[in-house]
Coordinates of C-alpha atoms in Angstrom, one line a residue:
Chain A
M115 CA 0.0 0.0 0.0
D116 CA 1.4 3.4 -1.0
H117 CA 1.3 5.7 2.1
K118 CA 1.6 8.8 0.0
G119 CA -1.7 8.1 -1.7
I120 CA -3.5 7.4 1.5
D121 CA -2.1 10.6 3.1
Q122 CA -3.6 12.7 0.3
G123 CA -6.8 10.7 0.4
I124 CA -10.3 12.0 0.5
N125 CA -12.7 10.4 2.9
I126 CA -16.1 12.0 3.6
F127 CA -16.1 10.5 7.1
R128 CA -12.6 11.7 8.0
P129 CA -12.0 15.0 6.2
Q130 CA -8.4 16.0 7.0
S131 CA -8.1 19.5 5.6
G132 CA -9.8 22.2 7.7
L133 CA -11.6 23.7 4.7
L134 CA -12.8 20.3 3.6
R135 CA -14.0 19.6 7.1
G136 CA -16.1 22.7 7.1
E137 CA -17.6 21.7 3.8
V138 CA -18.4 18.2 5.0
Q139 CA -20.0 19.7 8.2
V140 CA -22.4 21.8 6.1
I141 CA -23.1 18.8 3.9
V142 CA -24.0 16.7 6.9
M143 CA -26.3 19.4 8.3
I144 CA -28.1 19.8 4.9
M145 CA -28.4 16.1 4.5
A146 CA -29.8 15.7 8.0
A147 CA -32.4 18.4 7.4
W148 CA -33.3 16.7 4.1
L149 CA -33.6 13.2 5.7
V150 CA -35.6 14.4 8.7
A151 CA -38.0 16.3 6.6
V152 CA -38.7 13.4 4.2
V153 CA -38.9 10.6 6.7
G154 CA -40.3 12.7 9.6
S155 CA -43.2 14.1 7.4
Q156 CA -44.2 10.6 6.3
V157 CA -44.0 9.1 9.8
A158 CA -46.1 12.0 11.0
I159 CA -48.7 11.4 8.3
W160 CA -48.7 7.7 9.0
Y161 CA -49.2 8.4 12.7
L162 CA -52.1 10.8 12.1
E163 CA -53.6 8.3 9.7
T164 CA -53.5 5.6 12.3
A165 CA -54.5 7.8 15.2
L166 CA -57.4 9.6 13.6
I167 CA -60.6 7.7 12.8
E168 CA -61.9 7.2 9.3
Y169 CA -61.0 9.9 6.8
W170 CA -60.3 12.8 9.3
L171 CA -56.8 13.2 7.9
S172 CA -58.3 14.3 4.6
E173 CA -60.5 16.8 6.4
I174 CA -57.6 18.7 8.0
I175 CA -57.2 21.5 5.4
F176 CA -54.2 23.7 5.2
F177 CA -53.6 26.2 2.4
N178 CA -56.7 24.9 0.7
L179 CA -55.3 21.3 0.6
P180 CA -55.7 18.3 2.9
I181 CA -52.7 18.5 5.2
H182 CA -50.8 15.5 3.8
F183 CA -51.2 16.8 0.2
W184 CA -49.9 20.1 1.3
L185 CA -47.0 18.7 3.3
S186 CA -45.7 16.3 0.7
G187 CA -46.8 18.0 -2.5
Q188 CA -46.2 21.7 -1.7
F189 CA -44.0 22.1 1.4
L190 CA -41.3 19.5 0.8
P191 CA -40.2 20.7 -2.7
L192 CA -40.1 24.3 -1.2
W193 CA -38.1 23.0 1.7
F194 CA -35.6 21.4 -0.7
I195 CA -35.3 24.7 -2.6
L196 CA -34.6 26.5 0.7
L197 CA -31.9 23.9 1.7
G198 CA -30.3 24.4 -1.7
V199 CA -30.2 28.2 -1.2
V200 CA -28.7 27.8 2.3
F201 CA -26.1 25.4 1.0
N202 CA -25.1 27.7 -2.0
L203 CA -24.9 30.8 0.2
W204 CA -22.6 28.9 2.6
M205 CA -20.5 27.5 -0.2
D206 CA -20.1 30.9 -1.9
R207 CA -18.8 32.4 1.4
H208 CA -16.6 29.3 2.0
E209 CA -15.0 29.7 -1.4
S210 CA -14.5 33.4 -0.9
R211 CA -12.7 32.8 2.4
K212 CA -10.6 30.1 0.8
F213 CA -9.7 32.5 -2.0
E214 CA -8.8 35.3 0.4
G215 CA -6.6 32.9 2.4
T216 CA -4.7 31.9 -0.8
I217 CA -4.1 35.5 -1.7
R218 CA -3.0 36.4 1.8
Y219 CA -0.6 33.4 2.0
R220 CA 0.9 34.3 -1.4
A221 CA 1.3 38.0 -0.4
T222 CA 2.7 37.5 3.1
G223 CA 3.7 33.9 3.4
R224 CA 1.6 33.7 6.5
S225 CA -1.9 32.5 7.2
K226 CA -4.6 34.6 9.0
K227 CA -3.9 32.8 12.3
E228 CA -0.2 33.5 12.0
Q229 CA -0.8 37.2 11.3
Q230 CA -2.9 37.7 14.5
P231 CA -0.9 39.3 17.4
Chain B
M170 CA -60.0 6.5 -29.3
S171 CA -58.8 4.8 -32.4
S172 CA -62.1 5.7 -34.2
S173 CA -61.9 9.4 -33.4
P174 CA -61.1 11.9 -36.2
V175 CA -57.8 13.7 -36.7
Q176 CA -57.6 16.7 -34.3
L177 CA -56.7 19.4 -36.7
I178 CA -56.3 22.5 -34.5
P179 CA -54.2 20.7 -31.8
L180 CA -52.1 19.2 -34.6
M181 CA -51.5 22.7 -36.0
I182 CA -50.4 23.9 -32.6
V183 CA -48.1 20.9 -32.2
A184 CA -46.5 21.7 -35.6
A185 CA -46.2 25.4 -34.6
M186 CA -44.5 24.6 -31.3
F187 CA -41.9 22.3 -33.0
A188 CA -41.4 24.9 -35.7
L189 CA -40.8 27.5 -32.9
F190 CA -38.2 25.2 -31.3
V191 CA -36.4 24.6 -34.6
L192 CA -36.3 28.2 -35.5
G193 CA -35.3 29.2 -31.9
G194 CA -32.5 26.6 -32.1
M195 CA -31.2 27.6 -35.5
G196 CA -30.1 31.0 -34.2
S197 CA -28.1 29.5 -31.3
K198 CA -24.5 28.6 -31.4
M199 CA -23.3 25.3 -30.2
R200 CA -21.2 25.7 -27.1
Q201 CA -19.5 22.4 -26.7
A202 CA -19.8 18.7 -26.5
S203 CA -21.9 18.4 -29.7
D204 CA -20.4 15.0 -30.5
Y205 CA -21.6 13.7 -27.2
G206 CA -25.2 14.6 -27.9
F207 CA -25.6 17.0 -25.0
A208 CA -25.2 20.3 -27.0
G209 CA -27.3 23.1 -25.5
N210 CA -27.4 26.8 -25.4
Y211 CA -27.5 28.4 -22.0
S212 CA -25.8 31.1 -20.0
G213 CA -25.8 32.1 -16.4
R214 CA -27.5 30.6 -13.4
L215 CA -31.1 31.1 -14.6
G216 CA -30.2 29.7 -18.0
S217 CA -28.5 26.7 -16.4
G218 CA -31.5 26.2 -14.3
A219 CA -33.9 26.3 -17.3
A220 CA -31.5 23.9 -19.1
I221 CA -31.6 21.5 -16.2
A222 CA -35.4 21.7 -15.9
S223 CA -35.9 21.4 -19.7
N224 CA -33.5 18.5 -19.8
W225 CA -35.5 16.9 -17.0
M226 CA -39.0 17.3 -18.3
S227 CA -40.5 14.3 -20.0
A228 CA -43.7 12.4 -20.5
A229 CA -43.3 11.1 -17.0
S230 CA -43.6 14.6 -15.6
I231 CA -46.2 16.0 -17.9
L232 CA -48.5 12.9 -18.2
G233 CA -47.3 10.1 -16.0
L234 CA -47.5 11.8 -12.6
A235 CA -51.1 13.1 -13.1
G236 CA -52.1 9.6 -14.2
L237 CA -50.7 8.1 -11.0
F238 CA -52.5 10.8 -8.9
Y239 CA -55.8 10.0 -10.7
L240 CA -55.3 6.2 -10.2
K241 CA -53.6 6.0 -6.8
G242 CA -53.9 9.3 -5.0
Y243 CA -51.3 10.0 -2.3
Y244 CA -49.0 7.2 -3.5
A245 CA -47.9 9.5 -6.3
M246 CA -46.5 12.0 -3.8
A247 CA -43.5 9.6 -3.6
F248 CA -42.7 10.7 -7.1
V249 CA -43.0 14.4 -6.3
I250 CA -40.7 14.1 -3.4
G251 CA -38.3 11.7 -5.0
W252 CA -37.9 13.7 -8.2
T253 CA -37.3 17.0 -6.3
G254 CA -35.4 15.7 -3.2
G255 CA -32.9 13.9 -5.5
Y256 CA -31.6 17.3 -6.6
I257 CA -30.4 18.0 -3.0
L258 CA -28.3 14.9 -3.2
L259 CA -27.0 16.1 -6.6
L260 CA -26.3 19.6 -5.3
V261 CA -24.5 18.9 -2.0
L262 CA -22.6 15.7 -3.0
L263 CA -21.9 15.8 -6.7
A264 CA -22.6 19.0 -8.7
T265 CA -19.5 21.0 -7.8
Q266 CA -17.2 18.0 -8.0
I267 CA -18.5 16.8 -11.3
R268 CA -18.0 20.3 -12.7
R269 CA -14.4 20.2 -11.5
F270 CA -13.8 16.7 -13.0
G271 CA -14.4 18.0 -16.5
K272 CA -15.5 14.8 -18.1
F273 CA -18.4 14.8 -20.5
T274 CA -20.3 11.5 -19.9
A275 CA -20.8 9.1 -17.1
P276 CA -18.7 6.4 -18.7
D277 CA -16.0 9.0 -19.3
F278 CA -16.0 9.9 -15.6
V279 CA -16.0 6.3 -14.4
G280 CA -13.2 5.4 -16.9
F281 CA -11.0 8.3 -15.8
R282 CA -11.6 8.2 -12.1
Y283 CA -11.2 4.4 -11.8
E284 CA -8.5 4.2 -14.5
S285 CA -10.2 1.2 -15.9
G286 CA -11.5 0.4 -19.4
T287 CA -13.6 -2.4 -17.9
A288 CA -15.4 0.0 -15.5
R289 CA -15.9 2.4 -18.4
T290 CA -17.4 -0.2 -20.6
L291 CA -19.7 -1.4 -17.8
A292 CA -20.8 2.1 -17.1
A293 CA -21.5 2.6 -20.9
L294 CA -23.6 -0.6 -21.0
I295 CA -25.6 0.5 -17.9
S296 CA -26.1 3.9 -19.5
I297 CA -27.6 2.3 -22.6
M298 CA -29.9 0.1 -20.5
I299 CA -31.1 3.1 -18.5
S300 CA -31.7 5.0 -21.8
V301 CA -33.7 2.2 -23.3
I302 CA -35.9 1.6 -20.2
Y303 CA -36.5 5.4 -19.8
C304 CA -37.3 5.7 -23.5
I305 CA -39.9 3.0 -23.3
A306 CA -41.8 5.1 -20.8
Q307 CA -41.5 8.1 -23.0
V308 CA -42.7 6.3 -26.1
R309 CA -45.8 5.3 -24.3
G310 CA -46.5 9.0 -23.7
V311 CA -45.9 9.9 -27.3
A312 CA -48.0 7.0 -28.5
L313 CA -51.0 8.0 -26.3
L314 CA -50.9 11.6 -27.6
V315 CA -50.3 10.6 -31.2
S316 CA -53.1 8.1 -31.0
W317 CA -55.5 10.9 -29.9
L318 CA -54.1 13.4 -32.4
F319 CA -54.4 11.2 -35.5
G320 CA -57.3 9.0 -34.3
I321 CA -55.3 5.8 -34.7
G322 CA -54.7 2.7 -32.6
Y323 CA -51.9 2.3 -29.9
Q324 CA -49.5 0.2 -31.9
A325 CA -49.9 2.3 -35.0
A326 CA -49.3 5.3 -32.8
V327 CA -46.1 3.8 -31.4
V328 CA -44.7 3.4 -34.9
T329 CA -45.9 6.8 -36.1
G330 CA -44.6 8.5 -33.0
G331 CA -41.2 6.8 -33.3
A332 CA -41.0 7.7 -37.0
L333 CA -41.8 11.3 -36.1
V334 CA -39.1 11.4 -33.4
V335 CA -36.4 10.0 -35.6
T336 CA -37.4 12.4 -38.5
F337 CA -37.3 15.3 -36.1
V338 CA -33.8 14.4 -34.9
V339 CA -32.6 13.9 -38.4
I340 CA -34.0 17.2 -39.6
S341 CA -32.7 19.1 -36.6
G342 CA -29.3 17.5 -37.1
T343 CA -29.3 18.4 -40.8
L344 CA -30.3 22.0 -40.1
G345 CA -27.8 22.3 -37.3
V346 CA -30.5 23.0 -34.8
V347 CA -29.3 23.3 -31.2
R348 CA -31.7 22.9 -28.3
N349 CA -32.7 26.3 -27.0
Q350 CA -33.5 25.0 -23.6
R351 CA -34.5 28.3 -22.0
L352 CA -37.1 28.9 -24.7
Q353 CA -38.3 25.3 -24.4
Y354 CA -38.7 25.4 -20.6
F355 CA -40.7 28.6 -20.6
V356 CA -43.0 27.4 -23.5
L357 CA -43.5 24.0 -21.8
I358 CA -44.3 25.5 -18.4
V359 CA -46.9 27.8 -20.0
A360 CA -48.3 24.9 -22.0
F361 CA -48.7 22.9 -18.7
V362 CA -50.0 25.6 -16.3
L363 CA -52.2 27.7 -18.6
P364 CA -54.8 24.9 -19.2
L365 CA -54.9 24.4 -15.5
M366 CA -55.7 28.0 -14.9
F367 CA -58.5 27.8 -17.5
L368 CA -59.9 24.6 -15.8
T369 CA -59.8 26.0 -12.3
K370 CA -61.3 29.3 -13.4
K371 CA -64.2 27.6 -15.1
L372 CA -64.8 25.6 -12.0
G373 CA -64.9 28.8 -9.9
Y374 CA -61.8 27.9 -7.9
F375 CA -58.7 30.1 -7.1
W376 CA -57.3 30.1 -10.6
V377 CA -54.4 32.5 -10.2
L378 CA -52.4 29.9 -8.4
P379 CA -54.1 26.6 -9.5
Q380 CA -51.4 24.7 -7.6
F381 CA -53.4 25.7 -4.5
G382 CA -56.8 26.2 -6.2
Y383 CA -57.3 22.5 -7.0
G384 CA -57.5 21.8 -3.3
Q385 CA -61.2 22.9 -3.5
A386 CA -61.8 20.0 -5.9
I387 CA -60.6 17.5 -3.2
I388 CA -63.0 19.2 -0.7
D389 CA -65.9 19.1 -3.3
L390 CA -65.2 15.5 -4.1
Q391 CA -65.6 14.8 -0.4
T392 CA -68.5 17.0 0.5
Q393 CA -70.6 16.8 -2.7
F394 CA -69.8 13.3 -3.9
G395 CA -68.6 11.5 -0.8
F396 CA -65.5 10.4 -2.6
Y397 CA -62.3 10.0 -0.6
W398 CA -59.0 8.7 -1.9
S399 CA -57.7 5.9 0.2
E400 CA -55.7 7.0 3.3
P401 CA -52.0 7.6 2.4
F402 CA -50.7 4.2 3.7
A403 CA -53.8 2.1 3.4
T404 CA -52.8 0.4 0.2
I405 CA -49.0 0.6 0.5
S406 CA -46.8 0.1 3.5
I407 CA -44.7 3.1 4.7
Y408 CA -41.6 1.0 4.0
H409 CA -42.5 0.5 0.4
W410 CA -43.6 4.1 0.0
L411 CA -40.2 5.4 1.4
A412 CA -38.4 2.7 -0.6
L413 CA -39.9 4.2 -3.8
C414 CA -39.3 7.7 -2.7
F415 CA -35.6 7.2 -1.9
T416 CA -35.1 5.1 -5.0
L417 CA -36.3 8.0 -7.1
M418 CA -33.9 10.3 -5.2
F419 CA -30.9 8.1 -5.7
G420 CA -31.9 7.6 -9.3
T421 CA -32.2 11.3 -9.9
A422 CA -28.6 11.7 -8.7
G423 CA -27.5 8.8 -10.9
L424 CA -29.2 9.4 -14.3
P425 CA -26.4 9.9 -16.9
H426 CA -28.2 12.5 -18.9
V427 CA -28.9 14.5 -15.7
L428 CA -25.3 14.3 -14.5
S429 CA -24.0 15.4 -17.9
R430 CA -25.6 18.8 -17.3
F431 CA -23.0 19.7 -14.7
Y432 CA -20.0 19.1 -16.9
M433 CA -21.1 22.0 -19.0
A434 CA -22.1 24.7 -16.5
P435 CA -20.2 27.9 -17.2
S436 CA -18.6 28.0 -13.7
I437 CA -18.7 26.1 -10.4
R438 CA -21.0 28.6 -8.8
D439 CA -23.2 28.5 -11.8
A440 CA -23.3 24.7 -11.6
R441 CA -24.6 25.0 -8.0
W442 CA -27.0 27.9 -8.4
G443 CA -28.2 26.3 -11.7
V444 CA -29.3 23.2 -9.6
V445 CA -31.4 25.4 -7.3
W446 CA -33.0 27.3 -10.1
G447 CA -33.6 24.0 -11.9
L448 CA -35.2 22.6 -8.8
F449 CA -37.5 25.6 -8.6
F450 CA -38.5 25.3 -12.3
I451 CA -39.1 21.5 -11.9
S452 CA -41.1 22.1 -8.7
L453 CA -43.4 24.4 -10.7
I454 CA -44.4 21.4 -12.7
Y455 CA -44.7 19.1 -9.7
W456 CA -46.8 21.6 -7.7
S457 CA -49.2 21.6 -10.6
A458 CA -49.3 18.0 -11.8
P459 CA -51.5 16.6 -9.0
A460 CA -54.2 19.1 -10.0
Y461 CA -54.8 17.3 -13.3
G462 CA -55.3 14.0 -11.6
V463 CA -57.7 15.5 -9.0
L464 CA -59.7 17.5 -11.5
A465 CA -60.1 14.3 -13.7
R466 CA -61.6 12.6 -10.7
L467 CA -63.9 15.5 -10.1
Y468 CA -65.1 15.4 -13.8
D469 CA -65.7 11.7 -13.4
A470 CA -67.8 12.3 -10.3
K471 CA -69.8 15.0 -12.0
A472 CA -70.5 12.5 -14.8
G473 CA -71.9 10.2 -12.2
L474 CA -68.8 8.0 -12.1
A475 CA -67.4 8.9 -8.7
Y476 CA -66.7 5.4 -7.7
K477 CA -65.7 3.9 -11.0
T478 CA -62.5 1.9 -11.0
P479 CA -60.0 3.8 -13.2
D480 CA -58.5 1.9 -16.1
P481 CA -54.7 1.9 -15.8
A482 CA -54.4 1.7 -19.6
T483 CA -55.9 5.1 -20.0
A484 CA -54.9 6.8 -16.7
D485 CA -51.7 8.1 -18.3
L486 CA -53.8 10.3 -20.5
V487 CA -55.8 12.1 -17.7
T488 CA -53.9 15.3 -18.2
L489 CA -55.6 15.4 -21.6
T490 CA -58.9 13.9 -20.6
A491 CA -59.3 16.4 -17.8
A492 CA -58.7 19.3 -20.2
L493 CA -61.3 17.8 -22.6
Q494 CA -63.8 17.1 -19.9
G495 CA -63.3 20.6 -18.5
G496 CA -64.5 22.1 -21.9
I497 CA -61.6 24.6 -22.2
P498 CA -60.9 26.1 -25.7
V499 CA -59.4 23.7 -28.2
W500 CA -56.3 25.8 -28.7
V501 CA -55.5 25.5 -25.0
V502 CA -55.9 21.7 -25.3
G503 CA -53.6 21.8 -28.3
L504 CA -51.0 23.7 -26.3
L505 CA -51.1 21.1 -23.6
V506 CA -50.7 18.2 -26.1
A507 CA -47.9 20.1 -27.8
G508 CA -46.1 20.6 -24.5
G509 CA -46.5 16.9 -23.6
L510 CA -45.3 15.8 -27.0
A511 CA -42.3 18.2 -27.0
A512 CA -41.2 17.1 -23.6
A513 CA -41.4 13.4 -24.6
F514 CA -39.7 14.0 -28.0
Y515 CA -36.8 15.8 -26.5
A516 CA -36.4 13.3 -23.7
I517 CA -36.4 10.4 -26.2
S518 CA -34.0 12.1 -28.6
G519 CA -31.7 13.1 -25.7
L520 CA -31.7 9.6 -24.2
L521 CA -31.1 7.9 -27.5
Q522 CA -28.3 10.2 -28.3
N523 CA -26.9 9.5 -24.9
G524 CA -27.1 5.8 -25.4
A525 CA -25.6 6.1 -28.9
A526 CA -22.7 8.2 -27.6
A527 CA -22.0 5.6 -24.9
F528 CA -21.8 2.9 -27.6
A529 CA -19.8 4.9 -30.1
Y530 CA -17.3 6.5 -27.8
D531 CA -17.0 4.0 -25.0
I532 CA -17.7 0.5 -26.3
Y533 CA -17.0 0.6 -30.1
P534 CA -13.4 1.9 -30.0
R535 CA -12.5 -0.3 -27.0
L536 CA -14.1 -3.7 -27.8
M537 CA -14.7 -3.6 -31.5
R538 CA -12.3 -1.3 -33.4
P539 CA -9.4 0.2 -31.4
S540 CA -8.2 2.1 -34.5
A541 CA -11.5 3.9 -35.0
T542 CA -11.1 7.6 -35.9
D543 CA -13.4 10.4 -34.7
S544 CA -15.2 10.3 -38.0
D545 CA -15.8 6.5 -37.5
K546 CA -17.2 7.1 -34.0
L547 CA -19.5 9.8 -35.2
T548 CA -20.9 7.5 -38.0
M549 CA -21.2 4.7 -35.5
A550 CA -23.1 7.1 -33.1
K551 CA -25.6 7.9 -35.8
G552 CA -26.0 4.3 -36.8
F553 CA -26.5 3.1 -33.2
F554 CA -29.0 5.9 -32.6
L555 CA -31.2 4.2 -35.3
V556 CA -30.6 0.7 -33.9
L557 CA -31.6 1.9 -30.4
A558 CA -34.6 3.7 -31.7
A559 CA -35.8 0.5 -33.5
A560 CA -35.2 -1.6 -30.3
V561 CA -37.1 0.9 -28.2
L562 CA -40.1 0.9 -30.6
A563 CA -40.1 -2.9 -30.8
L564 CA -40.2 -3.1 -27.0
S565 CA -42.9 -0.5 -26.7
L566 CA -45.4 -2.1 -29.1
K567 CA -46.9 -4.0 -26.1
P568 CA -47.6 -1.6 -23.2
V569 CA -45.5 -2.7 -20.1
G570 CA -46.9 -0.4 -17.4
M571 CA -47.7 3.1 -16.5
I572 CA -45.3 5.8 -17.7
A573 CA -44.1 6.9 -14.3
E574 CA -43.6 3.4 -13.0
T575 CA -41.7 2.3 -16.0
A576 CA -39.5 5.3 -15.6
A577 CA -39.0 4.4 -12.0
V578 CA -37.3 1.1 -13.1
A579 CA -34.7 3.2 -14.9
F580 CA -34.3 5.3 -11.8
A581 CA -33.8 2.2 -9.7
L582 CA -31.1 1.0 -12.1
A583 CA -29.3 4.3 -12.1
G584 CA -29.6 4.6 -8.3
N585 CA -28.1 1.1 -7.8
T586 CA -25.2 1.6 -10.2
I587 CA -24.2 5.1 -11.5
F588 CA -25.0 6.9 -8.3
P589 CA -22.8 4.8 -6.0
A590 CA -20.0 4.9 -8.6
F591 CA -20.1 8.7 -8.6
L592 CA -20.6 9.1 -4.9
M593 CA -17.7 6.8 -3.9
G594 CA -15.5 8.0 -6.8
I595 CA -15.8 11.6 -5.4
W596 CA -15.9 11.1 -1.7
W597 CA -13.7 8.1 -1.0
S598 CA -10.4 8.1 -2.8
R599 CA -9.6 4.5 -1.8
T600 CA -12.4 3.2 -4.1
N601 CA -10.8 1.4 -6.9
A602 CA -11.6 -0.2 -10.2
A603 CA -12.3 -3.7 -8.8
G604 CA -14.6 -2.2 -6.2
V605 CA -16.6 -0.1 -8.7
V606 CA -17.0 -3.0 -11.2
A607 CA -18.1 -5.4 -8.4
G608 CA -20.5 -2.8 -7.0
M609 CA -22.1 -1.9 -10.4
L610 CA -22.5 -5.6 -11.3
M611 CA -24.2 -6.1 -7.9
G612 CA -26.3 -3.0 -8.6
V613 CA -27.6 -4.5 -11.9
L614 CA -28.4 -7.8 -10.2
I615 CA -30.3 -6.0 -7.4
S616 CA -32.2 -3.9 -9.9
F617 CA -33.6 -6.9 -11.6
S618 CA -33.6 -9.3 -8.6
A619 CA -37.4 -9.0 -8.1
P620 CA -38.4 -10.4 -11.5
L621 CA -35.4 -12.8 -11.6
L622 CA -35.4 -14.2 -8.1
G623 CA -38.7 -13.0 -6.6
G624 CA -40.6 -16.2 -7.5
L625 CA -37.9 -18.3 -5.8
L626 CA -37.3 -16.1 -2.8
P627 CA -40.3 -13.9 -2.0
V628 CA -38.2 -11.9 0.5
V629 CA -36.2 -10.6 -2.5
A630 CA -39.3 -9.1 -4.1
T631 CA -40.3 -7.6 -0.8
L632 CA -36.9 -6.0 -0.1
F633 CA -36.0 -5.0 -3.6
P634 CA -39.2 -4.2 -5.6
L635 CA -38.6 -3.5 -9.2
T636 CA -39.4 0.2 -9.0
S637 CA -38.0 0.7 -5.5
S638 CA -34.9 -1.4 -5.3
A639 CA -32.3 1.3 -4.7
F640 CA -33.5 2.2 -1.2
L641 CA -31.6 -0.8 0.2
G642 CA -29.8 -1.6 -3.0
A643 CA -27.6 1.6 -3.2
P644 CA -26.3 1.3 0.4
L645 CA -25.6 -2.4 -0.3
V646 CA -23.7 -1.5 -3.4
V647 CA -21.7 1.0 -1.5
V648 CA -20.7 -1.7 1.1
V649 CA -19.7 -4.0 -1.8
M650 CA -17.5 -1.2 -3.3
I651 CA -15.8 -0.5 0.1
V652 CA -15.1 -4.2 0.9
V653 CA -13.8 -5.1 -2.6
S654 CA -11.7 -1.9 -2.7
L655 CA -10.1 -2.7 0.6
L656 CA -9.3 -6.2 -0.4
T657 CA -7.6 -5.1 -3.6
R658 CA -4.9 -2.8 -4.7
P659 CA -5.5 1.0 -4.0
P660 CA -5.9 3.4 -6.9
S661 CA -2.8 5.2 -8.2
D662 CA -1.2 8.2 -6.5
E663 CA -2.0 10.3 -9.6
I664 CA -5.7 9.8 -9.4
V665 CA -5.8 10.3 -5.6
G666 CA -3.8 13.5 -6.0
F667 CA -6.1 14.6 -8.8
L668 CA -9.1 14.0 -6.6
A669 CA -7.6 16.0 -3.7
R670 CA -6.2 18.9 -5.7
N671 CA -8.5 19.3 -8.7
V672 CA -11.8 18.0 -7.4
H673 CA -11.8 18.9 -3.8
D674 CA -9.4 21.8 -4.1
V675 CA -7.3 20.7 -1.1
K676 CA -4.0 22.4 -1.4
D677 CA -2.7 22.9 2.1
R678 CA -1.1 19.5 2.7

């Protein structure tokens, strides 16, 4: 096994570079929000279906739609869009910071941490 | 339907819409990758988003989803969530890195990342299989619409529709037409939503946003006709519903023609923001699609058929039947049919070109003719396009299932094979050629395990249903890739270094 290759390796569960670690952290947060919304909403609907008698679930109206139609058909796609916007805003800032760090290092030979008194 | 007359006005609108697309495309300049069949004209984030959405729209979105809502009610929400939620996987895990890789096709990516001709050939074969299965679903949509337009039977409509698609591709190619995807998206969304506004307005509902207005139809069905769709999980277990939903998500992040969009985004930021805009544009379709299914049920109820058992053979056409039952102007119906046909036409031509490119660039020069020149490959791509088209038409003559469910099989195959290959290729540098080949073969086996082994071992059909196999299948494939990779030689330092420096931009080591 070539150790040089492993030292440079990429592993989403063990990101070694600080910048990559930050990126993985935000990915994990977005994925968690995605997973909880999808599974949680369906478990909630399933629970309401079993807890309420007959067709009461269809009679809970929200935004002119039965609650389960609104939650799955309207809210979740909107939630995904919001998650995408949050991820992109974070990534744009992350890349700007990375770019500034590269410029600073090239100009001074020191990182931001090293420049602080 | 086969005895009905030719629909002249809708036919003229269909012709006009295709003429608009051809003329709109003739003024565009081809940006890149024309030989790979993914040429498209776009710029900026909004343009990238429109291109992603236009590339995504198909008969499954325009016709299939409404048909499923009409037939099965809440069950179809798994498709809405699956086909939108999958874009989050694409965005956070793959989009930026695929753009940095700079490879034009899925087999190209797999071959380069895993430094293996075998892995590349396997990825190409899987891409062709995905294209064929997805195309069969699209051809059903084309055939149903052509059958109504020309007043002919289903099989004749399959042949006529297929001939029209091939003719359209040949004419477009001869004239040098490039897909103007922004124009296409905005025409298609108008063609889909405008009839819905007419229908809801005529019913006296909130027509400005028919995506919410149709809710009144559900309430009317309940209060006036006593009709309730079955409870969400009354006919399907929550496991099977979630399995379908996650399979569609994994498949969305693994469809070769979807992944190819990111190679061509103008910049990395555009690739990311393009996904979000694309997701918004796609959501506009999926916020609207359930309305057609619900309104079709309402018209049935008004005709005294509230409790009729819907026919799966005609359910895929409820978008059209709802428009006809609603009595909206014929030109609006024509617009809807033209939108559906255009979406299916472009999906078929894109998928067939994708499959043909996989054969001509990844299989032919490696397995058949190593000395093939670029000109030979181009000729082979054109020839294989026709072969694939003929195969798809032959397989479509006998209907195999509903549009959305047939498409789901293609998603399951993509989710079990291409998605894990990309995910591991990008996020775990230790994955090697042996791992990815073993994983993708396992993925193919899992995808078809229900029809192959389900009779012998019923538990297989329960755990890996044909349309929903990637829920457990994709994680299993990832495990196979990890185990086989750890047991075999690691990838070269060059590719590991490339992954760190060029794909993840890790410099401070």
